[in-house]
GROMACS .gro file of C-alpha atoms in nm:
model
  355
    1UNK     CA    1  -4.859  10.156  -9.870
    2UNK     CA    2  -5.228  10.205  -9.983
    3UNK     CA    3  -5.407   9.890 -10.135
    4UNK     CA    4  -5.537   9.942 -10.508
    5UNK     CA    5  -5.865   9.800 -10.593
    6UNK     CA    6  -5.709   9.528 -10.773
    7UNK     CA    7  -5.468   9.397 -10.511
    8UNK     CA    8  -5.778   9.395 -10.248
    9UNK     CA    9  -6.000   9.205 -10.507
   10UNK     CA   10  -5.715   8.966 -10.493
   11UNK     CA   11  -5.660   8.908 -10.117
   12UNK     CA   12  -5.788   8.666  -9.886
   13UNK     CA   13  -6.191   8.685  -9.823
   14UNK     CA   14  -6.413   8.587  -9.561
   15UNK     CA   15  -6.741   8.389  -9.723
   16UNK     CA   16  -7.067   8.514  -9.814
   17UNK     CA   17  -7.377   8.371  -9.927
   18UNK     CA   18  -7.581   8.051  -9.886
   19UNK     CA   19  -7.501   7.834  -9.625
   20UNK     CA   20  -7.394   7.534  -9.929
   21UNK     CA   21  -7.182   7.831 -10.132
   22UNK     CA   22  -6.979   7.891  -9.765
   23UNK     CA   23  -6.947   7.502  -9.734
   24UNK     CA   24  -6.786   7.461 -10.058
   25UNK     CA   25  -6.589   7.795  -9.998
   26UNK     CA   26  -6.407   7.658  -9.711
   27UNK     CA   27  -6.410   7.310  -9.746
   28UNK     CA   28  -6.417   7.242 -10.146
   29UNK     CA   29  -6.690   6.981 -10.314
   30UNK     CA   30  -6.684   6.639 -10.128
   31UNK     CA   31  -6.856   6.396 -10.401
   32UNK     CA   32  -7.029   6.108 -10.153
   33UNK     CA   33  -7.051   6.378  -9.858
   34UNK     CA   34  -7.315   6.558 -10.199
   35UNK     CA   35  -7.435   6.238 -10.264
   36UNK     CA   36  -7.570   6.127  -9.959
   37UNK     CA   37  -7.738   6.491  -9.861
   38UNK     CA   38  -8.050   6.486  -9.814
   39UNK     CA   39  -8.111   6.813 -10.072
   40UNK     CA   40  -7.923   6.604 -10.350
   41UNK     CA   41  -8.147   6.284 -10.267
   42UNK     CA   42  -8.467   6.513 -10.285
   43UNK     CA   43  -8.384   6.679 -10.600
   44UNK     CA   44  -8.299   6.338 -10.788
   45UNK     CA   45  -8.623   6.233 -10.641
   46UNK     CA   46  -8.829   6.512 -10.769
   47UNK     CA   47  -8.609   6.482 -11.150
   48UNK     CA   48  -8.759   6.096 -11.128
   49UNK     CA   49  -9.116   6.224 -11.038
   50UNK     CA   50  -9.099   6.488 -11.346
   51UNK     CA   51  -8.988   6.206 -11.597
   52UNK     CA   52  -9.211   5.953 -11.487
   53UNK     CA   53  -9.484   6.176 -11.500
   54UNK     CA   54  -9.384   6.328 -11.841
   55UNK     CA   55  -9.401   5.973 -11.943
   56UNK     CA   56  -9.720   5.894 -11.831
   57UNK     CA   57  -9.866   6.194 -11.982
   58UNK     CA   58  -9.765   6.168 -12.323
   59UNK     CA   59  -9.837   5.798 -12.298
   60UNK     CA   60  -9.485   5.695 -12.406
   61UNK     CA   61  -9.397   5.355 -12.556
   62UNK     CA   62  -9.046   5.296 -12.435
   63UNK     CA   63  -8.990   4.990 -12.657
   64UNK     CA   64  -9.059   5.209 -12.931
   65UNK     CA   65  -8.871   5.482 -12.829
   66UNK     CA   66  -8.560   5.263 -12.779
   67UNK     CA   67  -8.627   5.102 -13.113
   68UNK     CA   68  -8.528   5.445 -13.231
   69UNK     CA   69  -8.254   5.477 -13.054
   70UNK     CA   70  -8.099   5.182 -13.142
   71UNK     CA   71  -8.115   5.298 -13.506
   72UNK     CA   72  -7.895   5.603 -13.421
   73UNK     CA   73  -7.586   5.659 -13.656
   74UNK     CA   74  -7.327   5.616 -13.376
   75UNK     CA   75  -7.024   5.804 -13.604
   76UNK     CA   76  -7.294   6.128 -13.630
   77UNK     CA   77  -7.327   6.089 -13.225
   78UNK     CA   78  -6.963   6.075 -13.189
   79UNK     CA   79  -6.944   6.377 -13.412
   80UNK     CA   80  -7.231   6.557 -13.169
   81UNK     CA   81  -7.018   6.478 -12.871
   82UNK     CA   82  -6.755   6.597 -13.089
   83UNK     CA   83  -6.909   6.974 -13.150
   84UNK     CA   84  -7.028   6.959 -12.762
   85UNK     CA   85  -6.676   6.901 -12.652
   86UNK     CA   86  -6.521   7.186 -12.873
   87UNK     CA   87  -6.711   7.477 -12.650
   88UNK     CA   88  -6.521   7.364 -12.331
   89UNK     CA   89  -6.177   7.525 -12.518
   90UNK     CA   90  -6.387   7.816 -12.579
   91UNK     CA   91  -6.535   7.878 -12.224
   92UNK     CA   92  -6.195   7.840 -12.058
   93UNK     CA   93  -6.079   8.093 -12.334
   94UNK     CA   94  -6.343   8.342 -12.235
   95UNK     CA   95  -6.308   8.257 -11.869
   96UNK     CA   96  -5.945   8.352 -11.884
   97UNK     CA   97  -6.046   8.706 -12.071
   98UNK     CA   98  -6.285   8.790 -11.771
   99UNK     CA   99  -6.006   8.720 -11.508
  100UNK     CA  100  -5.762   8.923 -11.680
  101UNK     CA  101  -6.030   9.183 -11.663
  102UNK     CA  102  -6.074   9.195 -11.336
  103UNK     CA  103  -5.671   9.149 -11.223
  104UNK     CA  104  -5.669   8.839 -11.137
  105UNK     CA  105  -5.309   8.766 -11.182
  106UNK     CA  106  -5.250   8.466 -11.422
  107UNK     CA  107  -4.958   8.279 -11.474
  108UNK     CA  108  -4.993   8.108 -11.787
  109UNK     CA  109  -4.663   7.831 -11.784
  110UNK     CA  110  -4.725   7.498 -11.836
  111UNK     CA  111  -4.843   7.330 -11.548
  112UNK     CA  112  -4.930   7.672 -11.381
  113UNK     CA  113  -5.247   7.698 -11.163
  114UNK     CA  114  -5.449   7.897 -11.470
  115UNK     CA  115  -5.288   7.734 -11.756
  116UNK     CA  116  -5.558   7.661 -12.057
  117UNK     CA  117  -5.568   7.327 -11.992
  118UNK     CA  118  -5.595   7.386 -11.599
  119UNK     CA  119  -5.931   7.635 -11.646
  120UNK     CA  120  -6.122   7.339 -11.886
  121UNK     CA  121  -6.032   7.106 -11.580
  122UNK     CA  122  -6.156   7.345 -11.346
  123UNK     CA  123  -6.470   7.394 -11.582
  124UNK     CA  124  -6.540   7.032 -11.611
  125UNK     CA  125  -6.525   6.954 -11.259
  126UNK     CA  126  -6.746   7.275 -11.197
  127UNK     CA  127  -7.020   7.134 -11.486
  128UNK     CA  128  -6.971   6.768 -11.330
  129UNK     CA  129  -7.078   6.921 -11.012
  130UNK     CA  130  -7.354   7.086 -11.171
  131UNK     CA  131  -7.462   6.811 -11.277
  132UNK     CA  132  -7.519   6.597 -10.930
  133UNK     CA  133  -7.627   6.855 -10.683
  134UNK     CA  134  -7.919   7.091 -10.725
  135UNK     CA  135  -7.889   7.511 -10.705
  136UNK     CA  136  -7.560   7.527 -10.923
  137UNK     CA  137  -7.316   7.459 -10.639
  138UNK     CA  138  -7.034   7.353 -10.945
  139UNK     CA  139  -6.972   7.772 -10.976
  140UNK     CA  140  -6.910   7.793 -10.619
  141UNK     CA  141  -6.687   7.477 -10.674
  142UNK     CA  142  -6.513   7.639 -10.972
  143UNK     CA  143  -6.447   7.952 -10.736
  144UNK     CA  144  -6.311   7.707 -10.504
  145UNK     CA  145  -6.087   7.543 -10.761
  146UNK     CA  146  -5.954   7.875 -10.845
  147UNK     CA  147  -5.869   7.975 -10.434
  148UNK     CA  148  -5.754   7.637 -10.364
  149UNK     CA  149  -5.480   7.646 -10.658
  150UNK     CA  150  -5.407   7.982 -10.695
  151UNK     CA  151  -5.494   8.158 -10.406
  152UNK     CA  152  -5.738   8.372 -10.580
  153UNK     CA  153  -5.994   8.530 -10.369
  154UNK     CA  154  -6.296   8.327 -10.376
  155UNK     CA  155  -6.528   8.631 -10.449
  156UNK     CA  156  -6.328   8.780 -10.686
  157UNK     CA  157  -6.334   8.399 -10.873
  158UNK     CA  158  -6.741   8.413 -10.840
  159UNK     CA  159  -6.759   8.761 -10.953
  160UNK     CA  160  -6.606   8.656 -11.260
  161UNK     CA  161  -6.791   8.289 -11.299
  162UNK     CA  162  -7.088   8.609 -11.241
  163UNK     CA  163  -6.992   8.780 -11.557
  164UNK     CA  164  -6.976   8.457 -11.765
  165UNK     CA  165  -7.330   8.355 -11.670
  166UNK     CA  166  -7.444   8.724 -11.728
  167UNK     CA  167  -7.298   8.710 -12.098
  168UNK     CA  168  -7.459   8.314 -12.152
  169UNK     CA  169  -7.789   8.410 -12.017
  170UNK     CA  170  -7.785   8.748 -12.268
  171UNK     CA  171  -7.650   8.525 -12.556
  172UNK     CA  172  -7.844   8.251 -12.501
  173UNK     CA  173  -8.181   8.439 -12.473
  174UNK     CA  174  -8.124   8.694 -12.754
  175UNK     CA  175  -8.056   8.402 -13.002
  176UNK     CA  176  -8.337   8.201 -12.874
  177UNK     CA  177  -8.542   8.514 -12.942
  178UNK     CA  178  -8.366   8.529 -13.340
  179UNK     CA  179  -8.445   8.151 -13.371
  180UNK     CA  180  -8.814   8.145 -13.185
  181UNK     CA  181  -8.907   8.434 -13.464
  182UNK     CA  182  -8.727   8.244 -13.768
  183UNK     CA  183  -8.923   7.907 -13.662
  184UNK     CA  184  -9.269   8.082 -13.578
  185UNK     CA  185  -9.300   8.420 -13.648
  186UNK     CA  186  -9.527   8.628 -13.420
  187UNK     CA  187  -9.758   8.362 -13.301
  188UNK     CA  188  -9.556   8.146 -13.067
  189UNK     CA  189  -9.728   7.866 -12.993
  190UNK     CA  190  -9.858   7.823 -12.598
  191UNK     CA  191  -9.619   7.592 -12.467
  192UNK     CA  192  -9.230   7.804 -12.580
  193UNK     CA  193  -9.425   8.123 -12.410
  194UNK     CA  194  -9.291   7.973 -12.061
  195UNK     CA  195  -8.962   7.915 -12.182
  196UNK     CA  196  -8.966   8.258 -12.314
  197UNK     CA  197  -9.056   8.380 -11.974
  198UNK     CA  198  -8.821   8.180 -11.753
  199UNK     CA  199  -8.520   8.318 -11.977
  200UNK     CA  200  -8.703   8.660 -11.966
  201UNK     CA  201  -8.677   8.659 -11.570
  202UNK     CA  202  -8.339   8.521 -11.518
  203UNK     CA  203  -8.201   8.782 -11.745
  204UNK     CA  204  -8.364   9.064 -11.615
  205UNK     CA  205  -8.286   8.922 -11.245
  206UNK     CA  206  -7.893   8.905 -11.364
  207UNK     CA  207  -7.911   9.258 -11.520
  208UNK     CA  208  -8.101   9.408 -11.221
  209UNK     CA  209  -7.814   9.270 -11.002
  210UNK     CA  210  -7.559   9.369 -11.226
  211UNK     CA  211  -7.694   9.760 -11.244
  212UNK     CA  212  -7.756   9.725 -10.858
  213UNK     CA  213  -7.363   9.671 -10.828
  214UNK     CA  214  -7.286   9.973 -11.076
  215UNK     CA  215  -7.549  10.237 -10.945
  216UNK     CA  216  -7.665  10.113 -10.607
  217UNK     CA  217  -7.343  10.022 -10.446
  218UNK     CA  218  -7.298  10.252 -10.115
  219UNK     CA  219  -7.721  10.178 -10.096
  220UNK     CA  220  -7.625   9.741 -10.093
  221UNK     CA  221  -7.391   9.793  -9.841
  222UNK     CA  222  -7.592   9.983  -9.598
  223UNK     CA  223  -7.770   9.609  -9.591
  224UNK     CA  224  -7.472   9.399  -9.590
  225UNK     CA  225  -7.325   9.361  -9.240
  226UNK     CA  226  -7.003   9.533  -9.221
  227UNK     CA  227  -6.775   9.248  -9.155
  228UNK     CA  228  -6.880   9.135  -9.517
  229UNK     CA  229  -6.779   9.474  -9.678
  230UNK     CA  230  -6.458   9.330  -9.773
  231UNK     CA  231  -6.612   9.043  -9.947
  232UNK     CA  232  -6.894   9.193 -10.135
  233UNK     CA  233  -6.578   9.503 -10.289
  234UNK     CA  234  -6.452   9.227 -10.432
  235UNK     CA  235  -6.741   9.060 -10.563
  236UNK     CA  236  -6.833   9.351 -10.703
  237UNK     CA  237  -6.460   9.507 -10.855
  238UNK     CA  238  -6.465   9.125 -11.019
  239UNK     CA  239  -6.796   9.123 -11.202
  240UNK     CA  240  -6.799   9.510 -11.349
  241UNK     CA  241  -6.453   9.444 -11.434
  242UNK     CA  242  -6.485   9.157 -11.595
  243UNK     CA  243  -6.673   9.360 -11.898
  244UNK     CA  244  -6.398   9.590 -11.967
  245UNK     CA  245  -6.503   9.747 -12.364
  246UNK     CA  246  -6.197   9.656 -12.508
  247UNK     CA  247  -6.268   9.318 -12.540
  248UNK     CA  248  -6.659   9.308 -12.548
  249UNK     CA  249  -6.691   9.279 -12.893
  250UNK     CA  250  -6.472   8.911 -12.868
  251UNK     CA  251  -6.683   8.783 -12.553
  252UNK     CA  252  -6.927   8.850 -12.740
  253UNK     CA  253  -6.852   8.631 -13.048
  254UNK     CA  254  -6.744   8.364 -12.856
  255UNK     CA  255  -7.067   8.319 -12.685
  256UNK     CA  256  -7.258   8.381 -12.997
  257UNK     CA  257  -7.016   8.116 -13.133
  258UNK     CA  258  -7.014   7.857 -12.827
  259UNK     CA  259  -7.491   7.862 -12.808
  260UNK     CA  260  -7.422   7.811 -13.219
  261UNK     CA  261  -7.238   7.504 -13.147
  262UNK     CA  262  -7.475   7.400 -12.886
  263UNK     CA  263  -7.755   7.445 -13.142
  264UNK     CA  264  -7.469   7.205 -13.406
  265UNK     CA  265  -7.494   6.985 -13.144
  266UNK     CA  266  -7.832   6.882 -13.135
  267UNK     CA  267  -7.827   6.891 -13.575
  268UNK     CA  268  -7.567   6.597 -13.594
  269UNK     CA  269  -7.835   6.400 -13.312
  270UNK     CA  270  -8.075   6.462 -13.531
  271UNK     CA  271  -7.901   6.372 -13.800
  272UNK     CA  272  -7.796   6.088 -13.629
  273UNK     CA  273  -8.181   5.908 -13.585
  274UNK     CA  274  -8.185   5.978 -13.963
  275UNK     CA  275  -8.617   5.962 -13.950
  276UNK     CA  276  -8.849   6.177 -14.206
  277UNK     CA  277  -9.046   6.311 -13.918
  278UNK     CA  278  -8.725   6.486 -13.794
  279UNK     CA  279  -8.733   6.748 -14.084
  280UNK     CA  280  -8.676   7.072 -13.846
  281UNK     CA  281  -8.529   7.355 -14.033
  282UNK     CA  282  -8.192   7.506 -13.881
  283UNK     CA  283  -8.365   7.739 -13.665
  284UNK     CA  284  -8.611   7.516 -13.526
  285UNK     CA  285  -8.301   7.320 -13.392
  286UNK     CA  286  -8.134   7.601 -13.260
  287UNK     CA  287  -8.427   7.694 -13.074
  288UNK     CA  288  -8.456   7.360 -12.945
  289UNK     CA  289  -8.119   7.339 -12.846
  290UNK     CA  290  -8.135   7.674 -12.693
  291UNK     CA  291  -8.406   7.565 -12.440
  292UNK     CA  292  -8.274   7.280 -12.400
  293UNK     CA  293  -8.003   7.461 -12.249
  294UNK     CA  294  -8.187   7.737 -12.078
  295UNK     CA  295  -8.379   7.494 -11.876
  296UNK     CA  296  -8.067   7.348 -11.683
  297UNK     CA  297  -8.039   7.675 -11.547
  298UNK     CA  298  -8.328   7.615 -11.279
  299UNK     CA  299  -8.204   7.515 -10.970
  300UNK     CA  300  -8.407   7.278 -10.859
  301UNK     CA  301  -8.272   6.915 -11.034
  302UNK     CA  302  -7.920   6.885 -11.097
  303UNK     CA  303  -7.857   7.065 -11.438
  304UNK     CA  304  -8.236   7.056 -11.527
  305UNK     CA  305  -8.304   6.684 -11.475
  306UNK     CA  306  -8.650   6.607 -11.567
  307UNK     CA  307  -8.758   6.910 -11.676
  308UNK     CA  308  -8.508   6.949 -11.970
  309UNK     CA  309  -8.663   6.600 -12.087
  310UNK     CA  310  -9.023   6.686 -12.014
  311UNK     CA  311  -9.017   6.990 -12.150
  312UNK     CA  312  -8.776   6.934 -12.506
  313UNK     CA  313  -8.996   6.621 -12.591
  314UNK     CA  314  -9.334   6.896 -12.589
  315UNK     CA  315  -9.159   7.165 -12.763
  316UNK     CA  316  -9.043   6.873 -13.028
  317UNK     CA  317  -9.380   6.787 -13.062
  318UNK     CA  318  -9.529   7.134 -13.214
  319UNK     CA  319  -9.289   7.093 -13.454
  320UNK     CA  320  -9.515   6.789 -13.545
  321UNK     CA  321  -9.203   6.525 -13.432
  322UNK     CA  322  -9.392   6.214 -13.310
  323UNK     CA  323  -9.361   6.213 -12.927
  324UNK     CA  324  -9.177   5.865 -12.889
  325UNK     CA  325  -8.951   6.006 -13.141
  326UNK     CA  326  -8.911   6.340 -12.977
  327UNK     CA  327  -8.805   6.148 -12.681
  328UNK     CA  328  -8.534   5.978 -12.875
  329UNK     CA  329  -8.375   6.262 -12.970
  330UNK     CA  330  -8.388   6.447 -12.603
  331UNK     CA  331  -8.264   6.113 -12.463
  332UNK     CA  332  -7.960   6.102 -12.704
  333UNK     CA  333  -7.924   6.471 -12.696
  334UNK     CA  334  -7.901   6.439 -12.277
  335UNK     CA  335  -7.644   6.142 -12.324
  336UNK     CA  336  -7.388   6.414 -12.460
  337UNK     CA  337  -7.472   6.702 -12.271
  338UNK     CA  338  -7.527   6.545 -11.958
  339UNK     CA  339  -7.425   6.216 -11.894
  340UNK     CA  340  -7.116   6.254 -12.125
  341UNK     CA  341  -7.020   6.463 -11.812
  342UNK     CA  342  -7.177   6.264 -11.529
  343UNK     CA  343  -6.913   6.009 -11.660
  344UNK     CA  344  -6.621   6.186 -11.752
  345UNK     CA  345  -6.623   6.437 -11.474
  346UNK     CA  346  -6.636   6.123 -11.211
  347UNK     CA  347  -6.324   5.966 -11.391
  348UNK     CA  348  -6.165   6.296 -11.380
  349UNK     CA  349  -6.282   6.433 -11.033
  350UNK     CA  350  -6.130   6.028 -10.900
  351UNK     CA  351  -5.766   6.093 -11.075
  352UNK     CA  352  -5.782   6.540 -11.052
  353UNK     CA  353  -5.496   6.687 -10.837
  354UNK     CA  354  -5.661   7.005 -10.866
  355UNK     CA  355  -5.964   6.892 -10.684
   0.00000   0.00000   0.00000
């Protein structure tokens, strides 16, 4: 009997990609085999470089930086960490949505392969990846996680993980947009116009491949040799799937409700240093928050490293935040959104039978 689509974008694949996104494909994410890569040693290297020269640049006074750190409400932290940790729920939610979109058959029992609480694991160990090699290897991880434990097809896995990042980088940049015209109006200052453009590109790049798959298709795979026809169908069934327009409107919200809480996130931090010179209105925190998160995005530092600090301290400062202060709160800020999961995802990734 005939395959459908769905039971082919559900079969076994051969990999595709770069030559790290195969690795992972066939042999899953070895942590010190990462760590002791030469790309992973460069790309902490060049995060250090960035910081210290960020530093040096905006003359920073680290006593007095940590002097405001120390001063931090530690309950309005916890409460940060708090509203950071809620969105993981959410993104396994939505991940779940985009798989039953594109068939991926999900058994949903307790201690089943793509239970709810399986998908956050496989998240977190996908974002703790993200966060210790360079180029986003954690997605090809997650895709991994999803082969390895339910014998999912490893491109149908990415096209979906494809999908989500298509609906972040649209969420995310549309209410950066809102905020960036709510904090400045028409005149944004010099230094947001690159963030502005970075978000600009990756959009258009993930919207350009996304209409290539749709309208292009039998034109891509006069390029793609043939033995890789299989893998790409897939791919491809997976991501235009994944936006079936029943249940756009609630992807949707819960991306315009998961960047809110991101936004939330940095508030309580803010909150948290309790200082007069932090008096940002709500949309000047979003914003912050926003490009914050847009700058992990670049694949060059594990999740942004150095240039999320750089960056964030120099956007705080047209807000007239005093720069050792700015650096507080992106320090604090990074403690939750980044080293929360350095730490966490190595305790988990050590005990994880999933892994």
């Amino acid at each position: 009997m005939e395959e459908t689509e769905g039971q082919r974008a559900n079969a076994t694949d051969e990999p595709m990609g770069s030559a790290d996104d195969i690795e992972v494909e066939r042999e899953g994410f070895s942590l010190w085999k990462r760590l002791r890569s030469p790309r992973t040693l460069i790309s902490f290297g060049i995060a250090l470089a960035l910081i210290i020269f960020a530093f040096r640049g905006l003359n920073i006074d680290l006593d007095q930086t940590w002097t405001y750190m120390r001063a931090a409400n530690p309950w309005l932290m916890l409460l940060g960490l708090a509203v950071f940790y809620t969105t993981f729920p959410m993104r396994a939610l939505r991940w779940r949505m985009l798989l039953h979109n594109a068939d991926v058959p999900i058994h949903q029992g307790r201690g089943s392969w793509a239970s709810f609480p399986a998908l956050m694991e496989y998240l977190y160990l996908s974002w703790f990846a993200n966060c210790i090699v360079p180029a986003k290897l954690g997605d090809a991880y997650r895709a991994y996680l999803l082969k390895h434990n339910g014998k999912v097809s490893f491109s149908s896995a990415f096209g979906t993980i494809f999908a989500e990042r298509l609906l972040d980088m649209i969420g995310l940049f549309a209410m950066l947009l809102v905020s960036g015209w709510l904090t400045f109006g028409a005149h944004m200052p010099e230094g947001t116009q690159i963030v502005f453009g970075f978000g600009a590109l990756l959009v258009v790049l993930i919207l350009t491949g996304l209409a290539g798959m749709r309208w292009l298709s039998p034109l891509i795979r006069r390029f793609i040799p043939t033995r890789l026809h299989d893998f790409y169908a897939r791919f491809e069934y997976a991501a235009l799937r994944s936006f079936s327009p029943a249940i756009l409107p609630r992807l949707v919200l819960l991306t315009g409700v998961i960047w809110l809480l991101e936004g939330t996130r940095l508030y309580f931090v803010i909150l948290a240093l309790g200082h007069e010179g932090l008096s940002l209105g709500l949309s000047a925190v979003i914003f912050v928050a926003l490009a914050s998160s847009l700058l992990t995005a670049l694949p060059i530092t594990p999740a942004g490293l150095g240039v999320v600090e750089g960056t964030v301290t120099v956007v705080l400062t047209f807000f007239g935040v005093d720069r050792h202060l700015g650096v507080a709160v992106t320090l604090l800020d990074r403690l939750i959104n980044f080293w929360s999961i350095v730490v966490g995802g190595f305790i988990l990734y050590l005990f994880s039978k999933r892994k």
